PDB file of C-alpha atoms in Angstrom:
ATOM      1  CA  MET A   1     -25.413 193.722 134.187  1.00 55.00           C
ATOM      2  CA  THR A   2     -26.935 197.202 134.045  1.00 62.00           C
ATOM      3  CA  THR A   3     -25.751 197.678 130.556  1.00 73.00           C
ATOM      4  CA  ASN A   4     -27.278 194.389 129.458  1.00 73.00           C
ATOM      5  CA  LEU A   5     -30.617 195.378 131.036  1.00 77.00           C
ATOM      6  CA  SER A   6     -30.581 198.683 129.362  1.00 76.00           C
ATOM      7  CA  GLU A   7     -29.838 197.119 125.976  1.00 78.00           C
ATOM      8  CA  CYS A   8     -32.697 194.704 126.364  1.00 71.00           C
ATOM      9  CA  ILE A   9     -35.121 197.518 127.219  1.00 73.00           C
ATOM     10  CA  ASN A  10     -33.818 199.662 124.293  1.00 74.00           C
ATOM     11  CA  VAL A  11     -34.519 196.739 121.873  1.00 72.00           C
ATOM     12  CA  VAL A  12     -38.094 196.384 123.156  1.00 68.00           C
ATOM     13  CA  LEU A  13     -38.745 200.161 123.084  1.00 71.00           C
ATOM     14  CA  LYS A  14     -37.118 200.718 119.690  1.00 74.00           C
ATOM     15  CA  GLY A  15     -39.360 202.937 117.614  1.00 72.00           C
ATOM     16  CA  THR A  16     -41.543 204.123 120.478  1.00 72.00           C
ATOM     17  CA  ARG A  17     -39.858 207.465 121.095  1.00 74.00           C
ATOM     18  CA  ASN A  18     -42.142 210.462 121.380  1.00 76.00           C
ATOM     19  CA  LEU A  19     -45.296 208.296 121.665  1.00 78.00           C
ATOM     20  CA  PRO A  20     -47.824 208.570 124.424  1.00 83.00           C
ATOM     21  CA  VAL A  21     -47.445 206.274 127.435  1.00 80.00           C
ATOM     22  CA  ALA A  22     -50.352 204.150 126.426  1.00 78.00           C
ATOM     23  CA  ALA A  23     -48.923 203.539 122.962  1.00 79.00           C
ATOM     24  CA  ILE A  24     -45.579 202.541 124.450  1.00 80.00           C
ATOM     25  CA  VAL A  25     -47.271 200.052 126.862  1.00 80.00           C
ATOM     26  CA  TRP A  26     -49.282 198.646 123.884  1.00 81.00           C
ATOM     27  CA  ALA A  27     -46.191 198.364 121.644  1.00 81.00           C
ATOM     28  CA  THR A  28     -44.223 196.704 124.424  1.00 81.00           C
ATOM     29  CA  HIS A  29     -47.007 194.233 125.079  1.00 83.00           C
ATOM     30  CA  GLU A  30     -47.397 193.301 121.382  1.00 84.00           C
ATOM     31  CA  ARG A  31     -43.651 192.774 121.003  1.00 84.00           C
ATOM     32  CA  LEU A  32     -43.410 190.589 124.134  1.00 84.00           C
ATOM     33  CA  GLN A  33     -46.424 188.595 123.015  1.00 86.00           C
ATOM     34  CA  GLN A  34     -44.853 187.909 119.619  1.00 86.00           C
ATOM     35  CA  LEU A  35     -41.580 186.949 121.226  1.00 86.00           C
ATOM     36  CA  PHE A  36     -43.332 184.495 123.629  1.00 85.00           C
ATOM     37  CA  MET A  37     -45.251 182.974 120.745  1.00 87.00           C
ATOM     38  CA  ARG A  38     -42.161 182.517 118.624  1.00 90.00           C
ATOM     39  CA  ARG A  39     -40.022 181.116 121.425  1.00 87.00           C
ATOM     40  CA  GLY A  40     -42.854 178.834 122.420  1.00 88.00           C
ATOM     41  CA  ARG A  41     -43.086 177.373 118.889  1.00 89.00           C
ATOM     42  CA  GLU A  42     -39.289 176.890 118.777  1.00 89.00           C
ATOM     43  CA  THR A  43     -39.145 175.230 122.258  1.00 88.00           C
ATOM     44  CA  HIS A  44     -42.165 172.962 121.406  1.00 88.00           C
ATOM     45  CA  ALA A  45     -40.461 171.907 118.114  1.00 89.00           C
ATOM     46  CA  GLN A  46     -37.180 171.074 120.065  1.00 86.00           C
ATOM     47  CA  LEU A  47     -39.137 169.121 122.671  1.00 86.00           C
ATOM     48  CA  GLN A  48     -41.078 167.191 120.028  1.00 89.00           C
ATOM     49  CA  GLY A  49     -37.737 166.488 118.312  1.00 88.00           C
ATOM     50  CA  GLY A  50     -36.550 164.622 121.404  1.00 88.00           C
ATOM     51  CA  GLN A  51     -34.205 167.242 122.626  1.00 86.00           C
ATOM     52  CA  ILE A  52     -33.655 166.708 126.390  1.00 89.00           C
ATOM     53  CA  HIS A  53     -31.527 169.720 127.287  1.00 88.00           C
ATOM     54  CA  SER A  54     -31.629 173.395 126.185  1.00 86.00           C
ATOM     55  CA  GLN A  55     -29.362 174.395 123.324  1.00 85.00           C
ATOM     56  CA  ARG A  56     -27.576 176.959 125.551  1.00 87.00           C
ATOM     57  CA  LEU A  57     -26.626 174.164 128.011  1.00 90.00           C
ATOM     58  CA  LEU A  58     -25.394 171.912 125.229  1.00 91.00           C
ATOM     59  CA  THR A  59     -23.269 174.761 123.846  1.00 92.00           C
ATOM     60  CA  ALA A  60     -21.775 175.348 127.275  1.00 92.00           C
ATOM     61  CA  ILE A  61     -21.009 171.679 127.759  1.00 93.00           C
ATOM     62  CA  ASP A  62     -19.376 171.489 124.344  1.00 93.00           C
ATOM     63  CA  LYS A  63     -17.207 174.483 125.279  1.00 92.00           C
ATOM     64  CA  ASN A  64     -16.253 172.850 128.574  1.00 89.00           C
ATOM     65  CA  ARG A  65     -15.329 169.648 126.750  1.00 90.00           C
ATOM     66  CA  GLU A  66     -12.911 171.350 124.371  1.00 86.00           C
ATOM     67  CA  ASN A  67      -9.865 171.157 126.709  1.00 80.00           C
ATOM     68  CA  LEU A  68     -10.600 167.839 128.512  1.00 85.00           C
ATOM     69  CA  LEU A  69      -7.329 166.481 127.288  1.00 84.00           C
ATOM     70  CA  MET A  70      -5.542 169.158 129.314  1.00 86.00           C
ATOM     71  CA  LEU A  71      -7.104 167.814 132.563  1.00 89.00           C
ATOM     72  CA  ARG A  72      -5.992 164.704 134.422  1.00 89.00           C
ATOM     73  CA  VAL A  73      -7.987 162.970 137.067  1.00 90.00           C
ATOM     74  CA  THR A  74      -5.310 162.161 139.620  1.00 82.00           C
ATOM     75  CA  HIS A  75      -7.362 160.638 142.405  1.00 80.00           C
ATOM     76  CA  CYS A  76     -10.816 159.178 142.567  1.00 79.00           C
ATOM     77  CA  ASP A  77     -12.901 157.511 145.238  1.00 80.00           C
ATOM     78  CA  HIS A  78     -15.790 155.880 143.404  1.00 74.00           C
ATOM     79  CA  ARG A  79     -17.727 154.993 146.551  1.00 76.00           C
ATOM     80  CA  ALA A  80     -17.688 158.562 147.828  1.00 77.00           C
ATOM     81  CA  SER A  81     -17.866 160.110 144.315  1.00 87.00           C
ATOM     82  CA  VAL A  82     -14.893 162.343 145.140  1.00 92.00           C
ATOM     83  CA  PHE A  83     -12.290 163.197 142.391  1.00 93.00           C
ATOM     84  CA  SER A  84      -9.194 165.313 142.181  1.00 92.00           C
ATOM     85  CA  VAL A  85      -8.576 166.942 138.760  1.00 92.00           C
ATOM     86  CA  GLU A  86      -5.297 168.525 137.864  1.00 90.00           C
ATOM     87  CA  GLU A  87      -4.787 171.126 135.144  1.00 86.00           C
ATOM     88  CA  MET A  88      -1.943 170.180 132.877  1.00 80.00           C
ATOM     89  CA  GLU A  89      -1.560 173.773 131.649  1.00 75.00           C
ATOM     90  CA  PRO A  90      -2.648 176.904 133.574  1.00 66.00           C
ATOM     91  CA  VAL A  91      -5.835 178.581 132.341  1.00 65.00           C
ATOM     92  CA  ASP A  92      -6.036 182.385 132.052  1.00 63.00           C
ATOM     93  CA  GLY A  93      -7.319 183.972 135.253  1.00 59.00           C
ATOM     94  CA  TRP A  94      -7.057 180.752 137.358  1.00 62.00           C
ATOM     95  CA  SER A  95      -4.091 180.418 139.693  1.00 64.00           C
ATOM     96  CA  GLN A  96      -5.274 177.060 141.077  1.00 67.00           C
ATOM     97  CA  THR A  97      -4.087 173.864 139.335  1.00 81.00           C
ATOM     98  CA  SER A  98      -5.876 171.091 141.267  1.00 88.00           C
ATOM     99  CA  TYR A  99      -9.562 170.843 141.923  1.00 92.00           C
ATOM    100  CA  ARG A 100     -11.577 168.603 144.177  1.00 94.00           C
ATOM    101  CA  ILE A 101     -14.846 167.473 142.841  1.00 95.00           C
ATOM    102  CA  CYS A 102     -17.604 165.831 144.874  1.00 94.00           C
ATOM    103  CA  LEU A 103     -20.321 164.486 142.596  1.00 92.00           C
ATOM    104  CA  SER A 104     -22.698 163.499 145.477  1.00 91.00           C
ATOM    105  CA  GLU A 105     -22.683 167.088 146.748  1.00 94.00           C
ATOM    106  CA  ARG A 106     -22.463 168.621 143.216  1.00 94.00           C
ATOM    107  CA  THR A 107     -19.423 170.738 144.167  1.00 95.00           C
ATOM    108  CA  CYS A 108     -16.122 171.713 142.547  1.00 95.00           C
ATOM    109  CA  ASP A 109     -13.417 173.907 143.963  1.00 92.00           C
ATOM    110  CA  CYS A 110     -13.687 176.224 140.985  1.00 91.00           C
ATOM    111  CA  GLY A 111     -17.199 177.207 142.148  1.00 92.00           C
ATOM    112  CA  LEU A 112     -18.804 176.937 138.621  1.00 93.00           C
ATOM    113  CA  PHE A 113     -20.510 173.634 139.220  1.00 94.00           C
ATOM    114  CA  GLN A 114     -22.353 175.072 142.273  1.00 95.00           C
ATOM    115  CA  SER A 115     -23.229 178.417 140.813  1.00 95.00           C
ATOM    116  CA  LEU A 116     -24.284 177.362 137.249  1.00 94.00           C
ATOM    117  CA  HIS A 117     -25.929 174.046 138.357  1.00 95.00           C
ATOM    118  CA  TYR A 118     -24.424 172.115 135.496  1.00 95.00           C
ATOM    119  CA  PRO A 119     -20.979 170.343 135.208  1.00 95.00           C
ATOM    120  CA  CYS A 120     -17.902 172.412 134.819  1.00 94.00           C
ATOM    121  CA  ARG A 121     -14.888 171.125 132.784  1.00 93.00           C
ATOM    122  CA  HIS A 122     -13.376 169.577 135.869  1.00 93.00           C
ATOM    123  CA  THR A 123     -16.584 167.743 136.702  1.00 94.00           C
ATOM    124  CA  LEU A 124     -16.840 166.554 132.986  1.00 94.00           C
ATOM    125  CA  ALA A 125     -13.327 165.222 133.269  1.00 93.00           C
ATOM    126  CA  ALA A 126     -14.180 163.360 136.427  1.00 92.00           C
ATOM    127  CA  CYS A 127     -17.343 161.878 134.858  1.00 91.00           C
ATOM    128  CA  ALA A 128     -15.405 160.833 131.785  1.00 91.00           C
ATOM    129  CA  ALA A 129     -12.673 159.132 133.859  1.00 88.00           C
ATOM    130  CA  ALA A 130     -15.333 157.218 135.923  1.00 87.00           C
ATOM    131  CA  SER A 131     -17.595 156.542 132.908  1.00 88.00           C
ATOM    132  CA  ILE A 132     -20.481 158.442 134.566  1.00 89.00           C
ATOM    133  CA  GLU A 133     -23.198 160.225 132.481  1.00 92.00           C
ATOM    134  CA  TRP A 134     -22.850 164.011 133.034  1.00 93.00           C
ATOM    135  CA  GLY A 135     -26.590 164.500 132.375  1.00 91.00           C
ATOM    136  CA  HIS A 136     -27.468 163.417 135.882  1.00 90.00           C
ATOM    137  CA  PHE A 137     -25.732 166.399 137.309  1.00 94.00           C
ATOM    138  CA  VAL A 138     -27.661 169.067 135.421  1.00 94.00           C
ATOM    139  CA  ASP A 139     -30.316 171.030 137.257  1.00 94.00           C
ATOM    140  CA  PRO A 140     -33.856 170.331 135.868  1.00 92.00           C
ATOM    141  CA  VAL A 141     -34.273 174.029 134.976  1.00 90.00           C
ATOM    142  CA  TYR A 142     -32.069 173.300 131.879  1.00 90.00           C
ATOM    143  CA  THR A 143     -34.356 170.647 130.503  1.00 88.00           C
ATOM    144  CA  MET A 144     -36.595 171.511 127.438  1.00 88.00           C
ATOM    145  CA  ALA A 145     -39.621 170.609 129.526  1.00 88.00           C
ATOM    146  CA  SER A 146     -38.812 173.304 131.996  1.00 88.00           C
ATOM    147  CA  VAL A 147     -38.010 175.846 129.266  1.00 85.00           C
ATOM    148  CA  PHE A 148     -41.336 174.963 127.555  1.00 86.00           C
ATOM    149  CA  LYS A 149     -43.225 175.747 130.737  1.00 87.00           C
ATOM    150  CA  VAL A 150     -42.076 179.241 130.550  1.00 84.00           C
ATOM    151  CA  TYR A 151     -43.653 179.777 127.205  1.00 82.00           C
ATOM    152  CA  ASP A 152     -46.661 177.429 127.592  1.00 78.00           C
ATOM    153  CA  ARG A 153     -48.677 179.899 129.518  1.00 76.00           C
ATOM    154  CA  GLU A 154     -51.093 182.125 127.692  1.00 76.00           C
ATOM    155  CA  PHE A 155     -50.011 185.705 127.122  1.00 72.00           C
ATOM    156  CA  PRO A 156     -53.172 187.700 128.037  1.00 74.00           C
ATOM    157  CA  SER A 157     -54.224 190.575 125.792  1.00 74.00           C
ATOM    158  CA  ILE A 158     -54.843 194.092 127.040  1.00 73.00           C
ATOM    159  CA  LEU A 159     -58.557 194.432 127.631  1.00 70.00           C
ATOM    160  CA  ASP A 160     -59.117 198.083 127.529  1.00 68.00           C
ATOM    161  CA  GLU A 161     -56.769 200.889 126.605  1.00 62.00           C
ATOM    162  CA  LYS A 162     -58.127 203.075 129.440  1.00 63.00           C
ATOM    163  CA  MET A 163     -57.039 200.431 132.016  1.00 58.00           C
TER     164      MET A 163
END
């Protein structure tokens, strides 16, 4: 995480070496303002195009769907929204082969459903077996409307260089 943060800062500060502090602040502000304006336009276009969820979420869901054929829903209780999903082949790094999913509590034994706040592959398998739309289990933060709110705010300009 520290490396990622350092890389992000290096990208923003690229080309500002040996400049006075005021010039570095000004350059950083200008680059962030341009980024916010560009991302705001992109997000607005996606929102106007009818896209409901962010592209990153859709990419993650597609990745989780890749191996759904290797999962088998072995037990389900539709009333309680509890499912048991069994891995047909072991997955690298996971020793567990059976997972309990509770849709009403938005939990899965793998822990990804709770931590990421969108359906993991086991939850997607349970939803597919019960013909339940997975979109209901996605946290609202992944909607395009929420993403647009981040970039909708005005990016204020620096009033006075002395300040």
